[in-house]
PDB file of C-alpha atoms in Angstrom:
ATOM      1  CA  MET A 223      13.014  19.703  26.352  1.00 84.00           C
ATOM      2  CA  LYS A 224      10.908  18.920  29.392  1.00 87.00           C
ATOM      3  CA  ASN A 225       8.308  17.168  27.206  1.00 92.00           C
ATOM      4  CA  VAL A 226      10.986  15.011  25.602  1.00 93.00           C
ATOM      5  CA  LEU A 227      12.221  13.899  29.015  1.00 93.00           C
ATOM      6  CA  TRP A 228       8.676  12.986  30.106  1.00 95.00           C
ATOM      7  CA  PHE A 229       8.195  11.096  26.841  1.00 95.00           C
ATOM      8  CA  LEU A 230      11.408   9.112  27.341  1.00 95.00           C
ATOM      9  CA  PHE A 231      10.514   8.503  30.990  1.00 92.00           C
ATOM     10  CA  GLY A 232       7.122   7.164  29.882  1.00 94.00           C
ATOM     11  CA  ILE A 233       8.677   4.799  27.354  1.00 95.00           C
ATOM     12  CA  ALA A 234      11.205   3.508  29.887  1.00 95.00           C
ATOM     13  CA  GLY A 235       8.450   3.093  32.486  1.00 94.00           C
ATOM     14  CA  GLY A 236       6.344   1.168  29.982  1.00 90.00           C
ATOM     15  CA  PHE A 237       9.192  -1.245  29.317  1.00 89.00           C
ATOM     16  CA  VAL A 238       9.730  -1.783  33.044  1.00 92.00           C
ATOM     17  CA  VAL A 239       6.024  -2.434  33.649  1.00 90.00           C
ATOM     18  CA  ALA A 240       5.834  -4.810  30.669  1.00 88.00           C
ATOM     19  CA  HIS A 241       8.884  -6.691  31.935  1.00 88.00           C
ATOM     20  CA  LEU A 242       7.369  -7.055  35.406  1.00 88.00           C
ATOM     21  CA  MET A 243       4.022  -8.156  33.923  1.00 87.00           C
ATOM     22  CA  ASN A 244       5.764 -10.732  31.766  1.00 85.00           C
ATOM     23  CA  LYS A 245       7.293 -12.373  34.874  1.00 89.00           C
ATOM     24  CA  ASP A 246       3.828 -13.072  36.335  1.00 88.00           C
ATOM     25  CA  PRO A 247       1.975 -15.992  34.625  1.00 90.00           C
ATOM     26  CA  ARG A 248      -1.269 -13.995  34.401  1.00 90.00           C
ATOM     27  CA  GLY A 249       0.580 -10.987  33.021  1.00 87.00           C
ATOM     28  CA  HIS A 250       2.414 -13.210  30.564  1.00 90.00           C
ATOM     29  CA  GLU A 251      -0.935 -14.607  29.412  1.00 92.00           C
ATOM     30  CA  LEU A 252      -2.370 -11.093  29.050  1.00 91.00           C
ATOM     31  CA  LEU A 253       0.615  -9.887  27.021  1.00 89.00           C
ATOM     32  CA  ALA A 254       0.387 -12.986  24.810  1.00 92.00           C
ATOM     33  CA  GLU A 255      -3.298 -12.226  24.166  1.00 94.00           C
ATOM     34  CA  VAL A 256      -2.524  -8.599  23.309  1.00 92.00           C
ATOM     35  CA  ASP A 257       0.274  -9.750  21.008  1.00 93.00           C
ATOM     36  CA  ALA A 258      -2.089 -12.204  19.285  1.00 97.00           C
ATOM     37  CA  ARG A 259      -4.661  -9.467  18.716  1.00 97.00           C
ATOM     38  CA  ILE A 260      -2.043  -7.098  17.329  1.00 96.00           C
ATOM     39  CA  THR A 261      -0.741  -9.843  15.024  1.00 97.00           C
ATOM     40  CA  GLU A 262      -4.277 -10.608  13.813  1.00 98.00           C
ATOM     41  CA  PHE A 263      -4.904  -6.906  13.152  1.00 97.00           C
ATOM     42  CA  THR A 264      -1.669  -6.422  11.221  1.00 97.00           C
ATOM     43  CA  ASP A 265      -2.338  -9.578   9.195  1.00 97.00           C
ATOM     44  CA  ARG A 266      -5.790  -8.291   8.227  1.00 97.00           C
ATOM     45  CA  ILE A 267      -4.387  -4.889   7.274  1.00 97.00           C
ATOM     46  CA  GLY A 268      -1.660  -6.571   5.209  1.00 96.00           C
ATOM     47  CA  ASP A 269      -4.168  -8.790   3.421  1.00 97.00           C
ATOM     48  CA  ALA A 270      -6.422  -5.825   2.655  1.00 97.00           C
ATOM     49  CA  TYR A 271      -3.436  -3.864   1.341  1.00 96.00           C
ATOM     50  CA  ARG A 272      -2.325  -6.699  -0.937  1.00 95.00           C
ATOM     51  CA  GLU A 273      -5.911  -7.164  -2.207  1.00 95.00           C
ATOM     52  CA  GLN A 274      -6.219  -3.446  -2.986  1.00 94.00           C
ATOM     53  CA  GLU A 275      -2.798  -3.463  -4.633  1.00 93.00           C
ATOM     54  CA  ALA A 276      -3.895  -6.351  -6.882  1.00 91.00           C
ATOM     55  CA  ARG A 277      -7.059  -4.448  -7.846  1.00 91.00           C
ATOM     56  CA  MET A 278      -5.050  -1.357  -8.666  1.00 92.00           C
ATOM     57  CA  ALA A 279      -2.581  -3.396 -10.742  1.00 90.00           C
ATOM     58  CA  GLY A 280      -5.511  -4.784 -12.731  1.00 87.00           C
ATOM     59  CA  LEU A 281      -6.871  -1.287 -13.335  1.00 88.00           C
ATOM     60  CA  VAL A 282      -3.449  -0.037 -14.405  1.00 89.00           C
ATOM     61  CA  ASP A 283      -3.128  -2.929 -16.868  1.00 87.00           C
ATOM     62  CA  ASP A 284      -6.589  -2.129 -18.268  1.00 86.00           C
ATOM     63  CA  VAL A 285      -5.693   1.547 -18.673  1.00 89.00           C
ATOM     64  CA  LYS A 286      -2.400   0.660 -20.357  1.00 90.00           C
ATOM     65  CA  GLY A 287      -4.254  -1.607 -22.782  1.00 89.00           C
ATOM     66  CA  ALA A 288      -6.837   1.083 -23.557  1.00 90.00           C
ATOM     67  CA  ALA A 289      -4.087   3.671 -24.061  1.00 90.00           C
ATOM     68  CA  ALA A 290      -2.194   1.341 -26.400  1.00 89.00           C
ATOM     69  CA  ASP A 291      -5.379   0.753 -28.396  1.00 89.00           C
ATOM     70  CA  ALA A 292      -6.019   4.512 -28.603  1.00 90.00           C
ATOM     71  CA  VAL A 293      -2.457   5.173 -29.766  1.00 91.00           C
ATOM     72  CA  GLU A 294      -2.738   2.458 -32.402  1.00 91.00           C
ATOM     73  CA  SER A 295      -6.072   3.867 -33.611  1.00 90.00           C
ATOM     74  CA  ALA A 296      -4.614   7.376 -33.801  1.00 90.00           C
ATOM     75  CA  ARG A 297      -1.541   6.085 -35.617  1.00 90.00           C
ATOM     76  CA  SER A 298      -3.735   4.210 -38.095  1.00 89.00           C
ATOM     77  CA  ALA A 299      -5.962   7.254 -38.667  1.00 88.00           C
ATOM     78  CA  ALA A 300      -2.908   9.474 -39.189  1.00 87.00           C
ATOM     79  CA  SER A 301      -1.422   6.984 -41.627  1.00 87.00           C
ATOM     80  CA  ASP A 302      -4.703   6.833 -43.553  1.00 85.00           C
ATOM     81  CA  ALA A 303      -4.839  10.647 -43.648  1.00 86.00           C
ATOM     82  CA  VAL A 304      -1.269  10.859 -44.950  1.00 88.00           C
ATOM     83  CA  ASP A 305      -2.029   8.251 -47.620  1.00 85.00           C
ATOM     84  CA  ALA A 306      -5.200  10.125 -48.665  1.00 86.00           C
ATOM     85  CA  ALA A 307      -3.292  13.406 -48.846  1.00 85.00           C
ATOM     86  CA  ALA A 308      -0.551  11.758 -50.909  1.00 84.00           C
ATOM     87  CA  ASP A 309      -3.147  10.301 -53.298  1.00 84.00           C
ATOM     88  CA  ALA A 310      -4.851  13.702 -53.619  1.00 83.00           C
ATOM     89  CA  ALA A 311      -1.512  15.397 -54.281  1.00 83.00           C
ATOM     90  CA  LYS A 312      -0.650  12.777 -56.893  1.00 82.00           C
ATOM     91  CA  LYS A 313      -3.994  13.300 -58.654  1.00 81.00           C
ATOM     92  CA  LEU A 314      -3.416  17.068 -58.710  1.00 78.00           C
ATOM     93  CA  THR A 315       0.041  16.694 -60.234  1.00 78.00           C
ATOM     94  CA  ASP A 316      -1.161  14.293 -62.941  1.00 69.00           C
TER      95      ASP A 316
END
């Protein structure tokens, strides 16, 4: 419980210090610079995430296409095997 109180005290103290810094023109400038850097960082992370997501979507589409081709090939082979077995059975009964 004591750690939680210190944590909350630290957060409240940080807000007070940031508010006091924001009142001073130099502090305001410093906070604006920090905000700009954070925004730039988050934008870069977001762009990298969207780029990776697009790559993964392309890979998933490729895998789906390959799986569909494999299923179609298996279905065709099974159909050919059934037809061959039916022909062989017909020849045996004739």
